[in-house]
PDB file of C-alpha atoms in Angstrom:
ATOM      1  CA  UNK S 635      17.472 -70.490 -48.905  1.00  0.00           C
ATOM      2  CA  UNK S 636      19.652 -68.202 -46.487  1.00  0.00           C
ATOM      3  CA  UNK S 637      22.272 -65.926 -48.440  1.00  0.00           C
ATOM      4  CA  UNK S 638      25.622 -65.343 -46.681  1.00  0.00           C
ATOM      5  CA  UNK S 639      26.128 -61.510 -46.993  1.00  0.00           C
ATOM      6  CA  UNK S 640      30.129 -59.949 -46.436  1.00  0.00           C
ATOM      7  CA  UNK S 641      31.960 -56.987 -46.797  1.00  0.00           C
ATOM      8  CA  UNK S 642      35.495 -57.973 -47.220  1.00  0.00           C
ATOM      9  CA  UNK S 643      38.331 -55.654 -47.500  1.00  0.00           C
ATOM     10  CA  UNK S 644      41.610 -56.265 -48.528  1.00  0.00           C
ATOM     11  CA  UNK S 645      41.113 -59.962 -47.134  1.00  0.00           C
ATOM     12  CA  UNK S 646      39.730 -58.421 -43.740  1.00  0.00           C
ATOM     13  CA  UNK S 647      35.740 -59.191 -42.877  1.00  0.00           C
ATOM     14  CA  UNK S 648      34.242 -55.898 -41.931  1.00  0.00           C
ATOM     15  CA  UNK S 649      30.607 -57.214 -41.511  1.00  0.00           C
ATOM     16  CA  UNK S 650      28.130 -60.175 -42.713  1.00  0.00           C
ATOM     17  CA  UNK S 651      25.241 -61.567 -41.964  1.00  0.00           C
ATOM     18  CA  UNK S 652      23.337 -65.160 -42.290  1.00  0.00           C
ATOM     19  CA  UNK S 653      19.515 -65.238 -41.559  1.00  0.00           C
ATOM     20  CA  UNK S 654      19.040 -63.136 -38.254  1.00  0.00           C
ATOM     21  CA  UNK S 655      23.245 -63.702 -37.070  1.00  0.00           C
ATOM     22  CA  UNK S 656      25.075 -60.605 -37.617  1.00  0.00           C
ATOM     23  CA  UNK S 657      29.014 -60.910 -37.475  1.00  0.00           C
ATOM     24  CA  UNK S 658      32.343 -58.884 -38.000  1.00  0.00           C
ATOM     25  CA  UNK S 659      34.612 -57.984 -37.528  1.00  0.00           C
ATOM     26  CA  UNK S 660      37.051 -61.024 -37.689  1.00  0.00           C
ATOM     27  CA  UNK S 661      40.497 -60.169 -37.371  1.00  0.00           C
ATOM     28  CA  UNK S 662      43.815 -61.300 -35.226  1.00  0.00           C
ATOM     29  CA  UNK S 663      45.227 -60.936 -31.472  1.00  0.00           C
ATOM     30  CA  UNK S 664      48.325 -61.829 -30.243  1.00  0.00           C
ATOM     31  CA  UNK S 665      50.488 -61.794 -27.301  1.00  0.00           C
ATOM     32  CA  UNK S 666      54.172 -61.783 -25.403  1.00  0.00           C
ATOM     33  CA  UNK S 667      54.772 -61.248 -21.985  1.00  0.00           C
ATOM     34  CA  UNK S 668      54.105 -57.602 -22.297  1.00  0.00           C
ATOM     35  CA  UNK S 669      52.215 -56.222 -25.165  1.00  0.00           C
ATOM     36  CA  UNK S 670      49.052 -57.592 -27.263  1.00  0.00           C
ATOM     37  CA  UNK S 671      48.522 -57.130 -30.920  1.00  0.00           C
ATOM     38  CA  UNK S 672      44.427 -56.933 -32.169  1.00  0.00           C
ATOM     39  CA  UNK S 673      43.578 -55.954 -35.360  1.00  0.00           C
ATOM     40  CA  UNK S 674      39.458 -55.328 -34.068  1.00  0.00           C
ATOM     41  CA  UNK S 675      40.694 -54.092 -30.676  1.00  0.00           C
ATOM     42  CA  UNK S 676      42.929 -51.794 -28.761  1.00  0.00           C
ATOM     43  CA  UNK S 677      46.658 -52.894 -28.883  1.00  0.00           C
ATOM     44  CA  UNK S 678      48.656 -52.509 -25.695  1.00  0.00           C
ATOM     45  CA  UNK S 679      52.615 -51.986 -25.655  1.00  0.00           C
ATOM     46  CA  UNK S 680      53.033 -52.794 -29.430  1.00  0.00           C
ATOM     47  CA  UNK S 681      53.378 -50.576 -32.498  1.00  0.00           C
ATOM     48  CA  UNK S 682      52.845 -51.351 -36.586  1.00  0.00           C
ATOM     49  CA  UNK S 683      55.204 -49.852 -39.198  1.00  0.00           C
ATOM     50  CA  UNK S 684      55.664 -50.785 -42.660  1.00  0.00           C
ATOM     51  CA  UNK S 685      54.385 -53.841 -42.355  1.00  0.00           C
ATOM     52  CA  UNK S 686      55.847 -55.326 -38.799  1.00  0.00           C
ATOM     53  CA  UNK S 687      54.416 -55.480 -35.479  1.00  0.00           C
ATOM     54  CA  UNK S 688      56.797 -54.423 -32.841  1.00  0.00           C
ATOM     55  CA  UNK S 689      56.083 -56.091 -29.453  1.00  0.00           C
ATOM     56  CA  UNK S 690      58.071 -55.375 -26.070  1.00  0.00           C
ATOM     57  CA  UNK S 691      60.082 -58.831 -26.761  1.00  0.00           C
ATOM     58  CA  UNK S 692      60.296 -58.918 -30.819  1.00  0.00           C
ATOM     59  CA  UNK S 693      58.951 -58.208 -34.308  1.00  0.00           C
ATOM     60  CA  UNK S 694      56.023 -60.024 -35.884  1.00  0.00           C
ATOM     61  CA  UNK S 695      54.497 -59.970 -39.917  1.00  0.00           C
ATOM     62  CA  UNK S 696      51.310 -61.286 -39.436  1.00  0.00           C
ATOM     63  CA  UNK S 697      48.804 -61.726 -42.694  1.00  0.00           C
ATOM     64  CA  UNK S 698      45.001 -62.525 -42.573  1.00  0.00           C
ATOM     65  CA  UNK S 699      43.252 -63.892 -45.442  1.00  0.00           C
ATOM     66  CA  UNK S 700      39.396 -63.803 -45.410  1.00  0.00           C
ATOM     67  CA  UNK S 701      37.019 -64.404 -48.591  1.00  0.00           C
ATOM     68  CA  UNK S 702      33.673 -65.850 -49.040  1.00  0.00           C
ATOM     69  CA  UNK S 703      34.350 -68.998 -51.408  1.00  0.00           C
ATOM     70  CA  UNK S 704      30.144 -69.347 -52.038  1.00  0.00           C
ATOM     71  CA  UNK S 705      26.644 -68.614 -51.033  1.00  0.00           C
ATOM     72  CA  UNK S 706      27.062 -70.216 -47.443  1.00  0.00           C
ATOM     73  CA  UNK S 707      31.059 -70.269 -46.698  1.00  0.00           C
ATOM     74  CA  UNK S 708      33.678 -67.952 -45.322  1.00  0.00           C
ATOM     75  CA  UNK S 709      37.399 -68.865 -45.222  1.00  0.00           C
ATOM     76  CA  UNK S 710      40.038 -67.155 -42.891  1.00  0.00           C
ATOM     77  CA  UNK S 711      43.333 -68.146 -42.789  1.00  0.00           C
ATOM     78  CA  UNK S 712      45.794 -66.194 -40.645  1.00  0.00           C
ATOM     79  CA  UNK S 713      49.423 -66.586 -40.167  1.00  0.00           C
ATOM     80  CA  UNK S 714      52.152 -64.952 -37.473  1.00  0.00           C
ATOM     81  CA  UNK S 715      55.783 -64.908 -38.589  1.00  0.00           C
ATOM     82  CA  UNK S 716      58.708 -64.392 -35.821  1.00  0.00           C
ATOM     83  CA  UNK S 717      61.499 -61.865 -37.050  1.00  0.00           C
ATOM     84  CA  UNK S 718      62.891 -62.514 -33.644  1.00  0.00           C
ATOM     85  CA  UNK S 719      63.262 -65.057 -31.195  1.00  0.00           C
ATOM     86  CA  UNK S 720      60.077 -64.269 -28.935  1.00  0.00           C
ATOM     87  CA  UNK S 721      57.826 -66.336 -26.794  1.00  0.00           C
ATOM     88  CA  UNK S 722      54.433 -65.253 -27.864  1.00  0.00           C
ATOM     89  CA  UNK S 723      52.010 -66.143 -24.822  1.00  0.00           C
ATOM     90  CA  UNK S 724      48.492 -66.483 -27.218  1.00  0.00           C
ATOM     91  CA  UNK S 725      47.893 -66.184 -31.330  1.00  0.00           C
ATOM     92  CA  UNK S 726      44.097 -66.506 -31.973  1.00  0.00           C
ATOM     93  CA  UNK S 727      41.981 -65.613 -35.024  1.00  0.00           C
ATOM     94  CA  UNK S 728      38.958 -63.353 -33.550  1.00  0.00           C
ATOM     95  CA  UNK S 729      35.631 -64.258 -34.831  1.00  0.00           C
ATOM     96  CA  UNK S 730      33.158 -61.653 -33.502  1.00  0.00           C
ATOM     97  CA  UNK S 731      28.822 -62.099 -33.888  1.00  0.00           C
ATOM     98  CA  UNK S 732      26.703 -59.927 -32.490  1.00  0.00           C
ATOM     99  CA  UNK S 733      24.891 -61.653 -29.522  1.00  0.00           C
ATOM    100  CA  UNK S 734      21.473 -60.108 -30.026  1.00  0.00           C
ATOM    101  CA  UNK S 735      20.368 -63.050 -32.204  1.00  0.00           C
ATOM    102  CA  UNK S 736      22.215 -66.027 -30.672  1.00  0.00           C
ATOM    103  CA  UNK S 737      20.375 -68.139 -28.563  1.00  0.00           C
ATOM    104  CA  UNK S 738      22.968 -70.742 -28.171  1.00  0.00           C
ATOM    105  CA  UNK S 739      25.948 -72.432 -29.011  1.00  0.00           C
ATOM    106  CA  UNK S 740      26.924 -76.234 -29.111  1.00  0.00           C
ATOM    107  CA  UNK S 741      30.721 -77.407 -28.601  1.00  0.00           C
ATOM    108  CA  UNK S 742      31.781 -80.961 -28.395  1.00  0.00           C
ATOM    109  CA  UNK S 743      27.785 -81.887 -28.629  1.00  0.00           C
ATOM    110  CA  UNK S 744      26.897 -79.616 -25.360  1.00  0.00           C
ATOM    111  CA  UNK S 745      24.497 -76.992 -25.637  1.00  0.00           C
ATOM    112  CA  UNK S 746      25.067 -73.666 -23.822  1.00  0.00           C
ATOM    113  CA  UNK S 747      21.984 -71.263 -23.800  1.00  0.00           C
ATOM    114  CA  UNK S 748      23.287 -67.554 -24.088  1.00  0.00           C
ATOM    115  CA  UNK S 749      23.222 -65.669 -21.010  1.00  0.00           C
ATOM    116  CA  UNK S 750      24.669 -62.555 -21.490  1.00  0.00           C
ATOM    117  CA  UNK S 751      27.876 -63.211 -19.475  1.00  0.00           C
ATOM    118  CA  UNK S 752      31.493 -62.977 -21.156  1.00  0.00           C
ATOM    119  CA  UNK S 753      32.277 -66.138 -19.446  1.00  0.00           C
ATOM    120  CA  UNK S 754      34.378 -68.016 -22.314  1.00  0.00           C
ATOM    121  CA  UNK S 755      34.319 -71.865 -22.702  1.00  0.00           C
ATOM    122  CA  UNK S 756      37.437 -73.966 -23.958  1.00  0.00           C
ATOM    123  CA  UNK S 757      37.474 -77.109 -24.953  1.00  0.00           C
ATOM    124  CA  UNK S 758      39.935 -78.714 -27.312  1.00  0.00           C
ATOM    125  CA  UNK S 759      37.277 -79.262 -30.404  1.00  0.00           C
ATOM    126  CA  UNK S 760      37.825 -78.485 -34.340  1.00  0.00           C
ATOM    127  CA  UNK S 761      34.047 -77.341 -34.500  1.00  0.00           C
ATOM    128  CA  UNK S 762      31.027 -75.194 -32.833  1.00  0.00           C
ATOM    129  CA  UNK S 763      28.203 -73.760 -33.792  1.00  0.00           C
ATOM    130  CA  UNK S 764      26.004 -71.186 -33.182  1.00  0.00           C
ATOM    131  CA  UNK S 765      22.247 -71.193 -33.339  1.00  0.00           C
ATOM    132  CA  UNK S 766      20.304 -68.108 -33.944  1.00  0.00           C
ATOM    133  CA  UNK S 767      17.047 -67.007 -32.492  1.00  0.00           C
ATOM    134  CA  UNK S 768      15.633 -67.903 -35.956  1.00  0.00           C
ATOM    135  CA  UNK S 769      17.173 -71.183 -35.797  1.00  0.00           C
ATOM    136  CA  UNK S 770      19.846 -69.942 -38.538  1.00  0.00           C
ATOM    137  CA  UNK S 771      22.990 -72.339 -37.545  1.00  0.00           C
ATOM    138  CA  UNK S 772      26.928 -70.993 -38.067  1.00  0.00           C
ATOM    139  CA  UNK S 773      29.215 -73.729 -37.929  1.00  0.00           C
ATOM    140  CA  UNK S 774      32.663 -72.781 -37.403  1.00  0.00           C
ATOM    141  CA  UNK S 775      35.345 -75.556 -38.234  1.00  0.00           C
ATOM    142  CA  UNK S 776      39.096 -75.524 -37.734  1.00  0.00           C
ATOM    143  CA  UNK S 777      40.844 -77.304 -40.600  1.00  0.00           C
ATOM    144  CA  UNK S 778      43.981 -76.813 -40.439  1.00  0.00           C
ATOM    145  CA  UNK S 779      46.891 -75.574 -38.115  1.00  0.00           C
ATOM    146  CA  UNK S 780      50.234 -75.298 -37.723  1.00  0.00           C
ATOM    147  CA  UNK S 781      51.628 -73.929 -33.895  1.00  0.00           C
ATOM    148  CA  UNK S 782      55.138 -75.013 -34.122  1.00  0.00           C
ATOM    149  CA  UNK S 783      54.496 -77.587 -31.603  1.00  0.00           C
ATOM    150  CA  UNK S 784      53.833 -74.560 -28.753  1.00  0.00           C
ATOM    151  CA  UNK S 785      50.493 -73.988 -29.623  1.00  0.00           C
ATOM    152  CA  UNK S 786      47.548 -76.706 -29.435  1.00  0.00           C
ATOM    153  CA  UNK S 787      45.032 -76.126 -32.208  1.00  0.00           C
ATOM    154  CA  UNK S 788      42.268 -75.189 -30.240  1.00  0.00           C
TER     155      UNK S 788
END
């Protein structure tokens, strides 16, 4: 059987691997008008200090949660808290897996082979998975969320 292998950090993935998929790491983005928040990226027109992220148009406390609750299963659980009245644009959790062993990835029962493009698909689902070049399968499945009826939870 497969073991699921992490490095988690003070609730942050750094890096893991199942069969031949490697992933990490996961983390947050965000977004107003004018600046965007990424905790595995660069940010752009926003700040963190003591806690807070300062956008152009208000203050955010964002918290991520990530531990591996068995041998085959990874939760995240991230939440975004307005200090202000702002209009964030985009709040995503960031799942990152390194494309060298994917071969595909079903959503909503299609298949899409990889092909190398960063050409993103949306579709409002709860679940996709990924299927490695060793026929390894990551199944990723929303089970909860909360967008303060402004965000749809896909």
């Amino acid at each position: 059987m497969t073991k699921l292998q992490t490095t988690i950090d003070d609730t942050h993935l750094i890096k893991g691997q199942f069969g031949d998929i490697k992933f990490g790491p996961w983390g947050i983005e965000c977004s107003d008008k004018d600046g965007f928040i990424s905790l595995t990226d660069q940010t752009r027109n926003a700040h963190f200090d003591n806690g807070i992220w300062h956008l152009p148009t208000g203050r955010l406390k964002i918290a991520l949660h990530t531990r591996q609750v068995d041998t085959s299963r990874i939760t995240i659980a991230a939440s975004f808290t307005a200090l202000d009245d702002i209009a964030l644009q985009d709040a995503v959790i960031r799942l990152i897996f390194d494309k060298a062993a994917i071969k595909s990835g079903i959503i909503n029962d299609q298949v899409f082979a990889h092909t190398n493009s960063d050409k993103y698909r949306l579709f409002p689902t709860k679940q996709a998975q990924l299927i490695g070049t060793s026929g390894h399968r990551i199944t990723v499945t929303l089970t909860a969320s909360n967008g303060a009826d402004r965000f749809d939870p896909y």
